[in-house]
Amino acid sequence: MSQDVAPLDASHDLQRSAKRFGDTLFKGVSTGSGIAILAVLAAVACFLVGMSIPALTADASELPFGEFWSYVAPYAFGTVWAAALAMVFAVPMSVGIALFLTHYAPKVLRQVFGYIIDLLAAVPSVVFGLWGINVLAPLVRPLYVWLHEYLGWIPLFSGPVSGTGRTILTVAVVLAVMVLPIITAMCREVFSQTPRLHEEAALALGATRWEMIRTAVLPYGMPGIVSGCMLGLGRALGETMAVAMVLSPAAIINFDLLTSSNPNTIAANIALTFPEAYQLGVNQLIATGLVLFVITLAVNMTARWVISRRAEFSGAN
């Protein structure tokens, strides 16, 4: 009897040792991955700061693009303005698509339509740029003319209409299409995880389908919606090729949506100007990249703060 027990104890000890080794290995890999992410982020920040110091400390007369803050201000405005316009188009459409896929669409249509939406994320940005130039811009120009004719009293639609349709509003539509699959995927996942009991309780109390979504699904999924919006906003803020190809840029600050004079973005300006930059010009462009880095970091920190405030209310915890 004792001889039979001994092999069992030895096997149990081996299994425990293997389990402990697996836990230790997984913990080490996870911890190392987290540290690596922080190290890469710190390295990027140090590089940007180190390369930006010469441009930030130099006299304005020595800088090839002029005084730094006057130079970067229009591009920072254009970056935020284009991304904000894109989010105005993308967020309602993404939330609506996610709700349709999770609560209205038949199962077969849900799978096919979901694959199509996810496929948009795999399209290269240069393809979106070509689509914006050759298809979207000529297509929307008659709409711009109509907006200027009947709504020109609104400052956003004032000014002469661009003859090519390549305006900040066109760029916003292109960016909205680019970020739509990211926001939709995040919203779809969080909506599908809404507790079934919450939905059934709302319906049992006499709520309609929309009232159930408004009182049970949307509050529960709010942190996920915010997370998806911030991921999409980060993509819109850093997009380069599509903006550089579609937009007719200028170093200005204005809110006109239909004119040919449009504020450029930081990323697109770096891509267009960097090949010809030299000496302090390179440092000045890298310093504009530092401004974009700070803007993106501030957006993500704000998103985490909003999510932390909404998480307890959503019931996700």
PDB file of C-alpha atoms in Angstrom:
ATOM      1  CA  MET A   1       0.000   0.000   0.000  1.00  0.00           C
ATOM      2  CA  SER A   2       2.782   2.411   0.923  1.00  0.00           C
ATOM      3  CA  GLN A   3       4.574   1.578  -2.331  1.00  0.00           C
ATOM      4  CA  ASP A   4       1.504   2.595  -4.314  1.00  0.00           C
ATOM      5  CA  VAL A   5       1.131   5.873  -2.429  1.00  0.00           C
ATOM      6  CA  ALA A   6       4.745   6.949  -3.005  1.00  0.00           C
ATOM      7  CA  PRO A   7       4.506   7.089  -6.836  1.00  0.00           C
ATOM      8  CA  LEU A   8       1.243   9.043  -6.548  1.00  0.00           C
ATOM      9  CA  ASP A   9       2.877  11.585  -4.253  1.00  0.00           C
ATOM     10  CA  ALA A  10       5.857  11.905  -6.592  1.00  0.00           C
ATOM     11  CA  SER A  11       3.553  12.462  -9.596  1.00  0.00           C
ATOM     12  CA  HIS A  12       1.577  15.061  -7.673  1.00  0.00           C
ATOM     13  CA  ASP A  13       4.790  16.877  -6.734  1.00  0.00           C
ATOM     14  CA  LEU A  14       5.920  16.865 -10.371  1.00  0.00           C
ATOM     15  CA  GLN A  15       2.595  18.321 -11.508  1.00  0.00           C
ATOM     16  CA  ARG A  16       2.771  20.997  -8.826  1.00  0.00           C
ATOM     17  CA  SER A  17       6.343  21.870  -9.827  1.00  0.00           C
ATOM     18  CA  ALA A  18       5.354  22.093 -13.497  1.00  0.00           C
ATOM     19  CA  LYS A  19       2.395  24.303 -12.595  1.00  0.00           C
ATOM     20  CA  ARG A  20       4.583  26.561 -10.497  1.00  0.00           C
ATOM     21  CA  PHE A  21       7.125  26.769 -13.308  1.00  0.00           C
ATOM     22  CA  GLY A  22       4.374  27.692 -15.768  1.00  0.00           C
ATOM     23  CA  ASP A  23       3.010  30.370 -13.450  1.00  0.00           C
ATOM     24  CA  THR A  24       6.493  31.764 -12.889  1.00  0.00           C
ATOM     25  CA  LEU A  25       7.245  31.778 -16.619  1.00  0.00           C
ATOM     26  CA  PHE A  26       3.944  33.466 -17.484  1.00  0.00           C
ATOM     27  CA  LYS A  27       4.457  36.071 -14.758  1.00  0.00           C
ATOM     28  CA  GLY A  28       7.966  36.770 -16.014  1.00  0.00           C
ATOM     29  CA  VAL A  29       6.857  37.120 -19.637  1.00  0.00           C
ATOM     30  CA  SER A  30       3.941  39.382 -18.680  1.00  0.00           C
ATOM     31  CA  THR A  31       6.083  41.557 -16.431  1.00  0.00           C
ATOM     32  CA  GLY A  32       8.817  41.747 -19.051  1.00  0.00           C
ATOM     33  CA  SER A  33       6.325  42.753 -21.725  1.00  0.00           C
ATOM     34  CA  GLY A  34       4.939  45.533 -19.541  1.00  0.00           C
ATOM     35  CA  ILE A  35       8.431  46.802 -18.751  1.00  0.00           C
ATOM     36  CA  ALA A  36       9.384  46.625 -22.444  1.00  0.00           C
ATOM     37  CA  ILE A  37       6.393  48.778 -23.412  1.00  0.00           C
ATOM     38  CA  LEU A  38       7.345  51.384 -20.813  1.00  0.00           C
ATOM     39  CA  ALA A  39      10.977  51.262 -21.958  1.00  0.00           C
ATOM     40  CA  VAL A  40      10.025  51.782 -25.608  1.00  0.00           C
ATOM     41  CA  LEU A  41       7.716  54.660 -24.700  1.00  0.00           C
ATOM     42  CA  ALA A  42      10.432  56.247 -22.551  1.00  0.00           C
ATOM     43  CA  ALA A  43      12.979  55.791 -25.346  1.00  0.00           C
ATOM     44  CA  VAL A  44      10.685  57.476 -27.870  1.00  0.00           C
ATOM     45  CA  ALA A  45       9.988  60.343 -25.451  1.00  0.00           C
ATOM     46  CA  CYS A  46      13.715  60.798 -24.722  1.00  0.00           C
ATOM     47  CA  PHE A  47      14.520  60.804 -28.428  1.00  0.00           C
ATOM     48  CA  LEU A  48      11.860  63.398 -29.190  1.00  0.00           C
ATOM     49  CA  VAL A  49      12.868  65.626 -26.299  1.00  0.00           C
ATOM     50  CA  GLY A  50      16.590  65.336 -27.020  1.00  0.00           C
ATOM     51  CA  MET A  51      16.201  66.120 -30.715  1.00  0.00           C
ATOM     52  CA  SER A  52      13.719  68.927 -30.026  1.00  0.00           C
ATOM     53  CA  ILE A  53      15.849  70.868 -27.529  1.00  0.00           C
ATOM     54  CA  PRO A  54      18.026  72.577 -30.207  1.00  0.00           C
ATOM     55  CA  ALA A  55      14.921  73.877 -31.984  1.00  0.00           C
ATOM     56  CA  LEU A  56      13.198  74.917 -28.758  1.00  0.00           C
ATOM     57  CA  THR A  57      16.213  76.792 -27.433  1.00  0.00           C
ATOM     58  CA  ALA A  58      17.463  78.356 -30.672  1.00  0.00           C
ATOM     59  CA  ASP A  59      16.761  81.931 -31.627  1.00  0.00           C
ATOM     60  CA  ALA A  60      13.872  82.416 -34.046  1.00  0.00           C
ATOM     61  CA  SER A  61      16.212  83.944 -36.644  1.00  0.00           C
ATOM     62  CA  GLU A  62      18.249  80.716 -36.704  1.00  0.00           C
ATOM     63  CA  LEU A  63      15.291  78.441 -37.414  1.00  0.00           C
ATOM     64  CA  PRO A  64      14.591  77.771 -41.104  1.00  0.00           C
ATOM     65  CA  PHE A  65      10.822  77.677 -40.539  1.00  0.00           C
ATOM     66  CA  GLY A  66      10.658  80.688 -38.254  1.00  0.00           C
ATOM     67  CA  GLU A  67       9.702  80.955 -34.593  1.00  0.00           C
ATOM     68  CA  PHE A  68       8.746  77.485 -33.385  1.00  0.00           C
ATOM     69  CA  TRP A  69       5.420  78.066 -31.625  1.00  0.00           C
ATOM     70  CA  SER A  70       4.117  80.273 -34.430  1.00  0.00           C
ATOM     71  CA  TYR A  71       5.161  77.553 -36.866  1.00  0.00           C
ATOM     72  CA  VAL A  72       3.595  74.604 -35.052  1.00  0.00           C
ATOM     73  CA  ALA A  73       0.347  76.289 -33.958  1.00  0.00           C
ATOM     74  CA  PRO A  74      -1.476  76.016 -37.334  1.00  0.00           C
ATOM     75  CA  TYR A  75      -0.455  72.379 -37.721  1.00  0.00           C
ATOM     76  CA  ALA A  76      -1.505  71.495 -34.176  1.00  0.00           C
ATOM     77  CA  PHE A  77      -4.852  73.161 -34.837  1.00  0.00           C
ATOM     78  CA  GLY A  78      -5.255  71.311 -38.134  1.00  0.00           C
ATOM     79  CA  THR A  79      -4.434  67.987 -36.481  1.00  0.00           C
ATOM     80  CA  VAL A  80      -7.046  68.415 -33.751  1.00  0.00           C
ATOM     81  CA  TRP A  81      -9.614  69.969 -36.087  1.00  0.00           C
ATOM     82  CA  ALA A  82      -9.423  67.215 -38.723  1.00  0.00           C
ATOM     83  CA  ALA A  83      -9.523  64.461 -36.088  1.00  0.00           C
ATOM     84  CA  ALA A  84     -12.463  66.063 -34.283  1.00  0.00           C
ATOM     85  CA  LEU A  85     -14.449  66.363 -37.522  1.00  0.00           C
ATOM     86  CA  ALA A  86     -13.670  62.729 -38.327  1.00  0.00           C
ATOM     87  CA  MET A  87     -14.941  61.632 -34.928  1.00  0.00           C
ATOM     88  CA  VAL A  88     -18.174  63.587 -35.443  1.00  0.00           C
ATOM     89  CA  PHE A  89     -18.857  61.411 -38.502  1.00  0.00           C
ATOM     90  CA  ALA A  90     -17.375  58.126 -37.273  1.00  0.00           C
ATOM     91  CA  VAL A  91     -18.664  57.756 -33.708  1.00  0.00           C
ATOM     92  CA  PRO A  92     -22.454  57.806 -34.335  1.00  0.00           C
ATOM     93  CA  MET A  93     -22.090  55.561 -37.375  1.00  0.00           C
ATOM     94  CA  SER A  94     -19.811  53.107 -35.545  1.00  0.00           C
ATOM     95  CA  VAL A  95     -22.109  52.857 -32.522  1.00  0.00           C
ATOM     96  CA  GLY A  96     -25.110  52.408 -34.804  1.00  0.00           C
ATOM     97  CA  ILE A  97     -23.381  49.657 -36.809  1.00  0.00           C
ATOM     98  CA  ALA A  98     -22.330  47.889 -33.609  1.00  0.00           C
ATOM     99  CA  LEU A  99     -25.877  48.007 -32.220  1.00  0.00           C
ATOM    100  CA  PHE A 100     -27.279  46.739 -35.505  1.00  0.00           C
ATOM    101  CA  LEU A 101     -24.850  43.816 -35.570  1.00  0.00           C
ATOM    102  CA  THR A 102     -25.450  42.823 -31.947  1.00  0.00           C
ATOM    103  CA  HIS A 103     -29.194  43.459 -31.487  1.00  0.00           C
ATOM    104  CA  TYR A 104     -30.971  43.710 -34.829  1.00  0.00           C
ATOM    105  CA  ALA A 105     -29.195  41.872 -37.649  1.00  0.00           C
ATOM    106  CA  PRO A 106     -29.890  38.180 -38.374  1.00  0.00           C
ATOM    107  CA  LYS A 107     -27.032  35.840 -37.539  1.00  0.00           C
ATOM    108  CA  VAL A 108     -25.970  35.223 -41.151  1.00  0.00           C
ATOM    109  CA  LEU A 109     -26.033  38.915 -42.049  1.00  0.00           C
ATOM    110  CA  ARG A 110     -24.259  39.712 -38.782  1.00  0.00           C
ATOM    111  CA  GLN A 111     -21.274  37.533 -39.665  1.00  0.00           C
ATOM    112  CA  VAL A 112     -20.976  38.703 -43.273  1.00  0.00           C
ATOM    113  CA  PHE A 113     -21.432  42.367 -42.426  1.00  0.00           C
ATOM    114  CA  GLY A 114     -18.973  42.076 -39.523  1.00  0.00           C
ATOM    115  CA  TYR A 115     -16.312  40.622 -41.832  1.00  0.00           C
ATOM    116  CA  ILE A 116     -16.801  43.468 -44.289  1.00  0.00           C
ATOM    117  CA  ILE A 117     -16.427  46.104 -41.573  1.00  0.00           C
ATOM    118  CA  ASP A 118     -13.305  44.412 -40.200  1.00  0.00           C
ATOM    119  CA  LEU A 119     -11.842  44.264 -43.705  1.00  0.00           C
ATOM    120  CA  LEU A 120     -11.755  48.052 -43.855  1.00  0.00           C
ATOM    121  CA  ALA A 121      -9.054  48.041 -41.177  1.00  0.00           C
ATOM    122  CA  ALA A 122      -6.737  46.117 -43.537  1.00  0.00           C
ATOM    123  CA  VAL A 123      -6.951  48.667 -46.368  1.00  0.00           C
ATOM    124  CA  PRO A 124      -3.699  50.699 -46.635  1.00  0.00           C
ATOM    125  CA  SER A 125      -3.973  54.420 -45.996  1.00  0.00           C
ATOM    126  CA  VAL A 126      -2.578  55.222 -49.439  1.00  0.00           C
ATOM    127  CA  VAL A 127      -5.592  53.451 -50.970  1.00  0.00           C
ATOM    128  CA  PHE A 128      -7.903  55.631 -48.903  1.00  0.00           C
ATOM    129  CA  GLY A 129      -5.947  58.640 -50.132  1.00  0.00           C
ATOM    130  CA  LEU A 130      -6.402  57.643 -53.766  1.00  0.00           C
ATOM    131  CA  TRP A 131     -10.088  57.002 -53.143  1.00  0.00           C
ATOM    132  CA  GLY A 132     -10.434  60.415 -51.526  1.00  0.00           C
ATOM    133  CA  ILE A 133      -8.777  62.203 -54.450  1.00  0.00           C
ATOM    134  CA  ASN A 134     -10.319  60.386 -57.403  1.00  0.00           C
ATOM    135  CA  VAL A 135     -13.758  59.395 -56.102  1.00  0.00           C
ATOM    136  CA  LEU A 136     -14.854  61.215 -52.981  1.00  0.00           C
ATOM    137  CA  ALA A 137     -13.638  64.756 -53.735  1.00  0.00           C
ATOM    138  CA  PRO A 138     -15.397  65.093 -57.142  1.00  0.00           C
ATOM    139  CA  LEU A 139     -18.468  63.344 -55.738  1.00  0.00           C
ATOM    140  CA  VAL A 140     -18.988  65.689 -52.787  1.00  0.00           C
ATOM    141  CA  ARG A 141     -18.203  68.972 -54.541  1.00  0.00           C
ATOM    142  CA  PRO A 142     -21.849  69.505 -55.685  1.00  0.00           C
ATOM    143  CA  LEU A 143     -22.872  68.980 -52.058  1.00  0.00           C
ATOM    144  CA  TYR A 144     -20.347  71.617 -50.987  1.00  0.00           C
ATOM    145  CA  VAL A 145     -21.794  74.039 -53.526  1.00  0.00           C
ATOM    146  CA  TRP A 146     -25.293  73.381 -52.156  1.00  0.00           C
ATOM    147  CA  LEU A 147     -24.114  73.855 -48.565  1.00  0.00           C
ATOM    148  CA  HIS A 148     -22.467  77.156 -49.450  1.00  0.00           C
ATOM    149  CA  GLU A 149     -25.492  78.381 -51.376  1.00  0.00           C
ATOM    150  CA  TYR A 150     -28.113  77.617 -48.737  1.00  0.00           C
ATOM    151  CA  LEU A 151     -26.089  77.518 -45.510  1.00  0.00           C
ATOM    152  CA  GLY A 152     -23.387  80.020 -46.342  1.00  0.00           C
ATOM    153  CA  TRP A 153     -24.592  82.255 -43.507  1.00  0.00           C
ATOM    154  CA  ILE A 154     -23.069  79.703 -41.129  1.00  0.00           C
ATOM    155  CA  PRO A 155     -19.347  80.517 -40.699  1.00  0.00           C
ATOM    156  CA  LEU A 156     -18.326  76.894 -41.256  1.00  0.00           C
ATOM    157  CA  PHE A 157     -19.777  76.933 -44.774  1.00  0.00           C
ATOM    158  CA  SER A 158     -18.750  80.452 -45.776  1.00  0.00           C
ATOM    159  CA  GLY A 159     -16.036  81.365 -48.235  1.00  0.00           C
ATOM    160  CA  PRO A 160     -15.547  80.306 -51.852  1.00  0.00           C
ATOM    161  CA  VAL A 161     -16.024  76.596 -52.496  1.00  0.00           C
ATOM    162  CA  SER A 162     -12.949  74.646 -53.524  1.00  0.00           C
ATOM    163  CA  GLY A 163     -12.911  73.789 -57.211  1.00  0.00           C
ATOM    164  CA  THR A 164     -11.437  70.339 -56.570  1.00  0.00           C
ATOM    165  CA  GLY A 165     -13.376  69.283 -53.470  1.00  0.00           C
ATOM    166  CA  ARG A 166     -10.110  68.572 -51.643  1.00  0.00           C
ATOM    167  CA  THR A 167     -10.993  70.291 -48.385  1.00  0.00           C
ATOM    168  CA  ILE A 168     -10.662  69.609 -44.673  1.00  0.00           C
ATOM    169  CA  LEU A 169     -14.217  68.225 -44.729  1.00  0.00           C
ATOM    170  CA  THR A 170     -13.244  65.664 -47.368  1.00  0.00           C
ATOM    171  CA  VAL A 171     -10.246  64.669 -45.271  1.00  0.00           C
ATOM    172  CA  ALA A 172     -12.531  64.284 -42.254  1.00  0.00           C
ATOM    173  CA  VAL A 173     -14.781  61.902 -44.190  1.00  0.00           C
ATOM    174  CA  VAL A 174     -11.784  59.839 -45.309  1.00  0.00           C
ATOM    175  CA  LEU A 175     -10.450  59.682 -41.750  1.00  0.00           C
ATOM    176  CA  ALA A 176     -13.906  58.718 -40.491  1.00  0.00           C
ATOM    177  CA  VAL A 177     -13.998  55.746 -42.869  1.00  0.00           C
ATOM    178  CA  MET A 178     -10.496  54.753 -41.736  1.00  0.00           C
ATOM    179  CA  VAL A 179     -11.294  54.776 -38.005  1.00  0.00           C
ATOM    180  CA  LEU A 180     -14.787  53.323 -38.358  1.00  0.00           C
ATOM    181  CA  PRO A 181     -13.740  49.625 -38.165  1.00  0.00           C
ATOM    182  CA  ILE A 182     -11.678  50.257 -35.019  1.00  0.00           C
ATOM    183  CA  ILE A 183     -14.522  51.913 -33.115  1.00  0.00           C
ATOM    184  CA  THR A 184     -17.093  49.468 -34.467  1.00  0.00           C
ATOM    185  CA  ALA A 185     -15.069  46.421 -33.402  1.00  0.00           C
ATOM    186  CA  MET A 186     -14.630  47.728 -29.866  1.00  0.00           C
ATOM    187  CA  CYS A 187     -18.287  48.720 -29.499  1.00  0.00           C
ATOM    188  CA  ARG A 188     -19.507  45.437 -30.958  1.00  0.00           C
ATOM    189  CA  GLU A 189     -17.484  43.414 -28.460  1.00  0.00           C
ATOM    190  CA  VAL A 190     -18.642  45.382 -25.427  1.00  0.00           C
ATOM    191  CA  PHE A 191     -22.298  45.423 -26.541  1.00  0.00           C
ATOM    192  CA  SER A 192     -22.274  41.659 -27.017  1.00  0.00           C
ATOM    193  CA  GLN A 193     -21.012  41.242 -23.433  1.00  0.00           C
ATOM    194  CA  THR A 194     -23.930  43.104 -21.864  1.00  0.00           C
ATOM    195  CA  PRO A 195     -25.444  40.783 -19.212  1.00  0.00           C
ATOM    196  CA  ARG A 196     -28.469  39.046 -20.626  1.00  0.00           C
ATOM    197  CA  LEU A 197     -30.304  39.528 -17.337  1.00  0.00           C
ATOM    198  CA  HIS A 198     -30.017  43.314 -17.668  1.00  0.00           C
ATOM    199  CA  GLU A 199     -31.619  43.241 -21.103  1.00  0.00           C
ATOM    200  CA  GLU A 200     -34.361  40.811 -20.104  1.00  0.00           C
ATOM    201  CA  ALA A 201     -35.143  42.820 -16.965  1.00  0.00           C
ATOM    202  CA  ALA A 202     -35.617  45.985 -19.020  1.00  0.00           C
ATOM    203  CA  LEU A 203     -37.860  44.192 -21.512  1.00  0.00           C
ATOM    204  CA  ALA A 204     -39.824  42.566 -18.683  1.00  0.00           C
ATOM    205  CA  LEU A 205     -40.564  46.005 -17.247  1.00  0.00           C
ATOM    206  CA  GLY A 206     -42.217  46.986 -20.529  1.00  0.00           C
ATOM    207  CA  ALA A 207     -39.307  48.745 -22.237  1.00  0.00           C
ATOM    208  CA  THR A 208     -39.142  48.783 -26.014  1.00  0.00           C
ATOM    209  CA  ARG A 209     -36.076  47.532 -27.859  1.00  0.00           C
ATOM    210  CA  TRP A 210     -34.644  51.046 -28.054  1.00  0.00           C
ATOM    211  CA  GLU A 211     -35.427  51.788 -24.399  1.00  0.00           C
ATOM    212  CA  MET A 212     -33.689  48.548 -23.407  1.00  0.00           C
ATOM    213  CA  ILE A 213     -30.611  49.567 -25.413  1.00  0.00           C
ATOM    214  CA  ARG A 214     -30.649  53.076 -23.951  1.00  0.00           C
ATOM    215  CA  THR A 215     -31.060  51.982 -20.326  1.00  0.00           C
ATOM    216  CA  ALA A 216     -29.098  48.714 -20.243  1.00  0.00           C
ATOM    217  CA  VAL A 217     -26.734  48.301 -23.194  1.00  0.00           C
ATOM    218  CA  LEU A 218     -25.330  51.807 -23.654  1.00  0.00           C
ATOM    219  CA  PRO A 219     -24.604  52.495 -19.946  1.00  0.00           C
ATOM    220  CA  TYR A 220     -22.902  49.110 -19.596  1.00  0.00           C
ATOM    221  CA  GLY A 221     -20.841  49.649 -22.753  1.00  0.00           C
ATOM    222  CA  MET A 222     -19.886  53.288 -22.154  1.00  0.00           C
ATOM    223  CA  PRO A 223     -16.271  52.515 -21.088  1.00  0.00           C
ATOM    224  CA  GLY A 224     -15.869  50.384 -24.210  1.00  0.00           C
ATOM    225  CA  ILE A 225     -17.337  53.128 -26.387  1.00  0.00           C
ATOM    226  CA  VAL A 226     -14.915  55.657 -24.930  1.00  0.00           C
ATOM    227  CA  SER A 227     -11.995  53.250 -25.393  1.00  0.00           C
ATOM    228  CA  GLY A 228     -12.937  52.640 -29.015  1.00  0.00           C
ATOM    229  CA  CYS A 229     -13.324  56.357 -29.646  1.00  0.00           C
ATOM    230  CA  MET A 230      -9.904  57.064 -28.190  1.00  0.00           C
ATOM    231  CA  LEU A 231      -8.295  54.342 -30.293  1.00  0.00           C
ATOM    232  CA  GLY A 232      -9.953  55.788 -33.376  1.00  0.00           C
ATOM    233  CA  LEU A 233      -8.980  59.304 -32.383  1.00  0.00           C
ATOM    234  CA  GLY A 234      -5.373  58.219 -31.976  1.00  0.00           C
ATOM    235  CA  ARG A 235      -5.448  56.790 -35.510  1.00  0.00           C
ATOM    236  CA  ALA A 236      -6.978  59.993 -36.860  1.00  0.00           C
ATOM    237  CA  LEU A 237      -4.452  62.219 -35.063  1.00  0.00           C
ATOM    238  CA  GLY A 238      -1.468  60.308 -36.438  1.00  0.00           C
ATOM    239  CA  GLU A 239      -2.680  59.603 -39.964  1.00  0.00           C
ATOM    240  CA  THR A 240      -0.215  60.838 -42.574  1.00  0.00           C
ATOM    241  CA  MET A 241      -0.539  59.588 -46.153  1.00  0.00           C
ATOM    242  CA  ALA A 242      -4.280  59.974 -46.634  1.00  0.00           C
ATOM    243  CA  VAL A 243      -4.196  63.541 -45.310  1.00  0.00           C
ATOM    244  CA  ALA A 244      -1.098  64.461 -47.328  1.00  0.00           C
ATOM    245  CA  MET A 245      -2.641  63.101 -50.535  1.00  0.00           C
ATOM    246  CA  VAL A 246      -6.153  64.519 -50.214  1.00  0.00           C
ATOM    247  CA  LEU A 247      -5.639  67.885 -48.535  1.00  0.00           C
ATOM    248  CA  SER A 248      -4.577  71.117 -50.208  1.00  0.00           C
ATOM    249  CA  PRO A 249      -2.679  72.394 -47.169  1.00  0.00           C
ATOM    250  CA  ALA A 250      -1.718  75.822 -45.898  1.00  0.00           C
ATOM    251  CA  ALA A 251      -0.173  77.049 -42.650  1.00  0.00           C
ATOM    252  CA  ILE A 252      -3.323  78.809 -41.463  1.00  0.00           C
ATOM    253  CA  ILE A 253      -5.894  78.599 -38.695  1.00  0.00           C
ATOM    254  CA  ASN A 254      -9.500  78.778 -39.835  1.00  0.00           C
ATOM    255  CA  PHE A 255     -12.725  76.843 -39.410  1.00  0.00           C
ATOM    256  CA  ASP A 256     -13.867  76.995 -43.041  1.00  0.00           C
ATOM    257  CA  LEU A 257     -14.855  73.539 -44.271  1.00  0.00           C
ATOM    258  CA  LEU A 258     -15.370  74.156 -47.983  1.00  0.00           C
ATOM    259  CA  THR A 259     -12.539  76.422 -49.126  1.00  0.00           C
ATOM    260  CA  SER A 260      -9.268  75.488 -50.796  1.00  0.00           C
ATOM    261  CA  SER A 261      -7.264  77.067 -47.934  1.00  0.00           C
ATOM    262  CA  ASN A 262      -7.099  74.331 -45.312  1.00  0.00           C
ATOM    263  CA  PRO A 263      -4.981  73.887 -42.187  1.00  0.00           C
ATOM    264  CA  ASN A 264      -2.505  71.036 -42.485  1.00  0.00           C
ATOM    265  CA  THR A 265      -1.793  68.379 -39.846  1.00  0.00           C
ATOM    266  CA  ILE A 266       1.469  67.794 -38.004  1.00  0.00           C
ATOM    267  CA  ALA A 267       1.975  64.276 -39.357  1.00  0.00           C
ATOM    268  CA  ALA A 268       1.277  65.258 -42.966  1.00  0.00           C
ATOM    269  CA  ASN A 269       3.510  68.322 -42.695  1.00  0.00           C
ATOM    270  CA  ILE A 270       6.407  66.210 -41.386  1.00  0.00           C
ATOM    271  CA  ALA A 271       5.967  63.715 -44.232  1.00  0.00           C
ATOM    272  CA  LEU A 272       5.903  66.472 -46.872  1.00  0.00           C
ATOM    273  CA  THR A 273       8.692  68.670 -45.444  1.00  0.00           C
ATOM    274  CA  PHE A 274      11.168  66.245 -43.883  1.00  0.00           C
ATOM    275  CA  PRO A 275      12.927  65.175 -47.136  1.00  0.00           C
ATOM    276  CA  GLU A 276      14.024  68.758 -47.765  1.00  0.00           C
ATOM    277  CA  ALA A 277      14.853  69.687 -44.155  1.00  0.00           C
ATOM    278  CA  TYR A 278      18.415  70.013 -42.858  1.00  0.00           C
ATOM    279  CA  GLN A 279      20.219  70.898 -39.612  1.00  0.00           C
ATOM    280  CA  LEU A 280      17.888  72.870 -37.327  1.00  0.00           C
ATOM    281  CA  GLY A 281      15.021  72.263 -39.742  1.00  0.00           C
ATOM    282  CA  VAL A 282      15.142  68.567 -38.859  1.00  0.00           C
ATOM    283  CA  ASN A 283      15.110  69.410 -35.150  1.00  0.00           C
ATOM    284  CA  GLN A 284      12.182  71.757 -35.665  1.00  0.00           C
ATOM    285  CA  LEU A 285      10.135  69.083 -37.435  1.00  0.00           C
ATOM    286  CA  ILE A 286      10.973  66.563 -34.712  1.00  0.00           C
ATOM    287  CA  ALA A 287       9.834  69.145 -32.172  1.00  0.00           C
ATOM    288  CA  THR A 288       6.471  69.292 -33.959  1.00  0.00           C
ATOM    289  CA  GLY A 289       6.408  65.505 -33.610  1.00  0.00           C
ATOM    290  CA  LEU A 290       6.926  66.000 -29.877  1.00  0.00           C
ATOM    291  CA  VAL A 291       3.863  68.269 -29.828  1.00  0.00           C
ATOM    292  CA  LEU A 292       1.856  65.542 -31.569  1.00  0.00           C
ATOM    293  CA  PHE A 293       3.166  63.022 -29.041  1.00  0.00           C
ATOM    294  CA  VAL A 294       2.005  65.228 -26.173  1.00  0.00           C
ATOM    295  CA  ILE A 295      -1.419  65.741 -27.774  1.00  0.00           C
ATOM    296  CA  THR A 296      -1.887  61.996 -28.227  1.00  0.00           C
ATOM    297  CA  LEU A 297      -0.722  61.311 -24.683  1.00  0.00           C
ATOM    298  CA  ALA A 298      -3.141  63.891 -23.300  1.00  0.00           C
ATOM    299  CA  VAL A 299      -6.009  62.347 -25.277  1.00  0.00           C
ATOM    300  CA  ASN A 300      -5.261  58.867 -23.936  1.00  0.00           C
ATOM    301  CA  MET A 301      -4.896  60.096 -20.349  1.00  0.00           C
ATOM    302  CA  THR A 302      -8.236  61.873 -20.633  1.00  0.00           C
ATOM    303  CA  ALA A 303      -9.799  58.688 -21.988  1.00  0.00           C
ATOM    304  CA  ARG A 304      -8.473  56.618 -19.092  1.00  0.00           C
ATOM    305  CA  TRP A 305      -9.863  59.181 -16.645  1.00  0.00           C
ATOM    306  CA  VAL A 306     -13.288  59.069 -18.284  1.00  0.00           C
ATOM    307  CA  ILE A 307     -13.292  55.260 -18.313  1.00  0.00           C
ATOM    308  CA  SER A 308     -12.309  55.080 -14.649  1.00  0.00           C
ATOM    309  CA  ARG A 309     -15.219  57.345 -13.737  1.00  0.00           C
ATOM    310  CA  ARG A 310     -17.730  55.365 -15.813  1.00  0.00           C
ATOM    311  CA  ALA A 311     -16.561  51.839 -14.993  1.00  0.00           C
ATOM    312  CA  GLU A 312     -18.320  51.573 -11.635  1.00  0.00           C
ATOM    313  CA  PHE A 313     -21.588  52.924 -13.014  1.00  0.00           C
ATOM    314  CA  SER A 314     -21.512  50.595 -16.018  1.00  0.00           C
ATOM    315  CA  GLY A 315     -21.610  47.484 -13.881  1.00  0.00           C
ATOM    316  CA  ALA A 316     -18.635  46.018 -15.741  1.00  0.00           C
ATOM    317  CA  ASN A 317     -16.775  45.485 -12.508  1.00  0.00           C
TER     318      ASN A 317
END
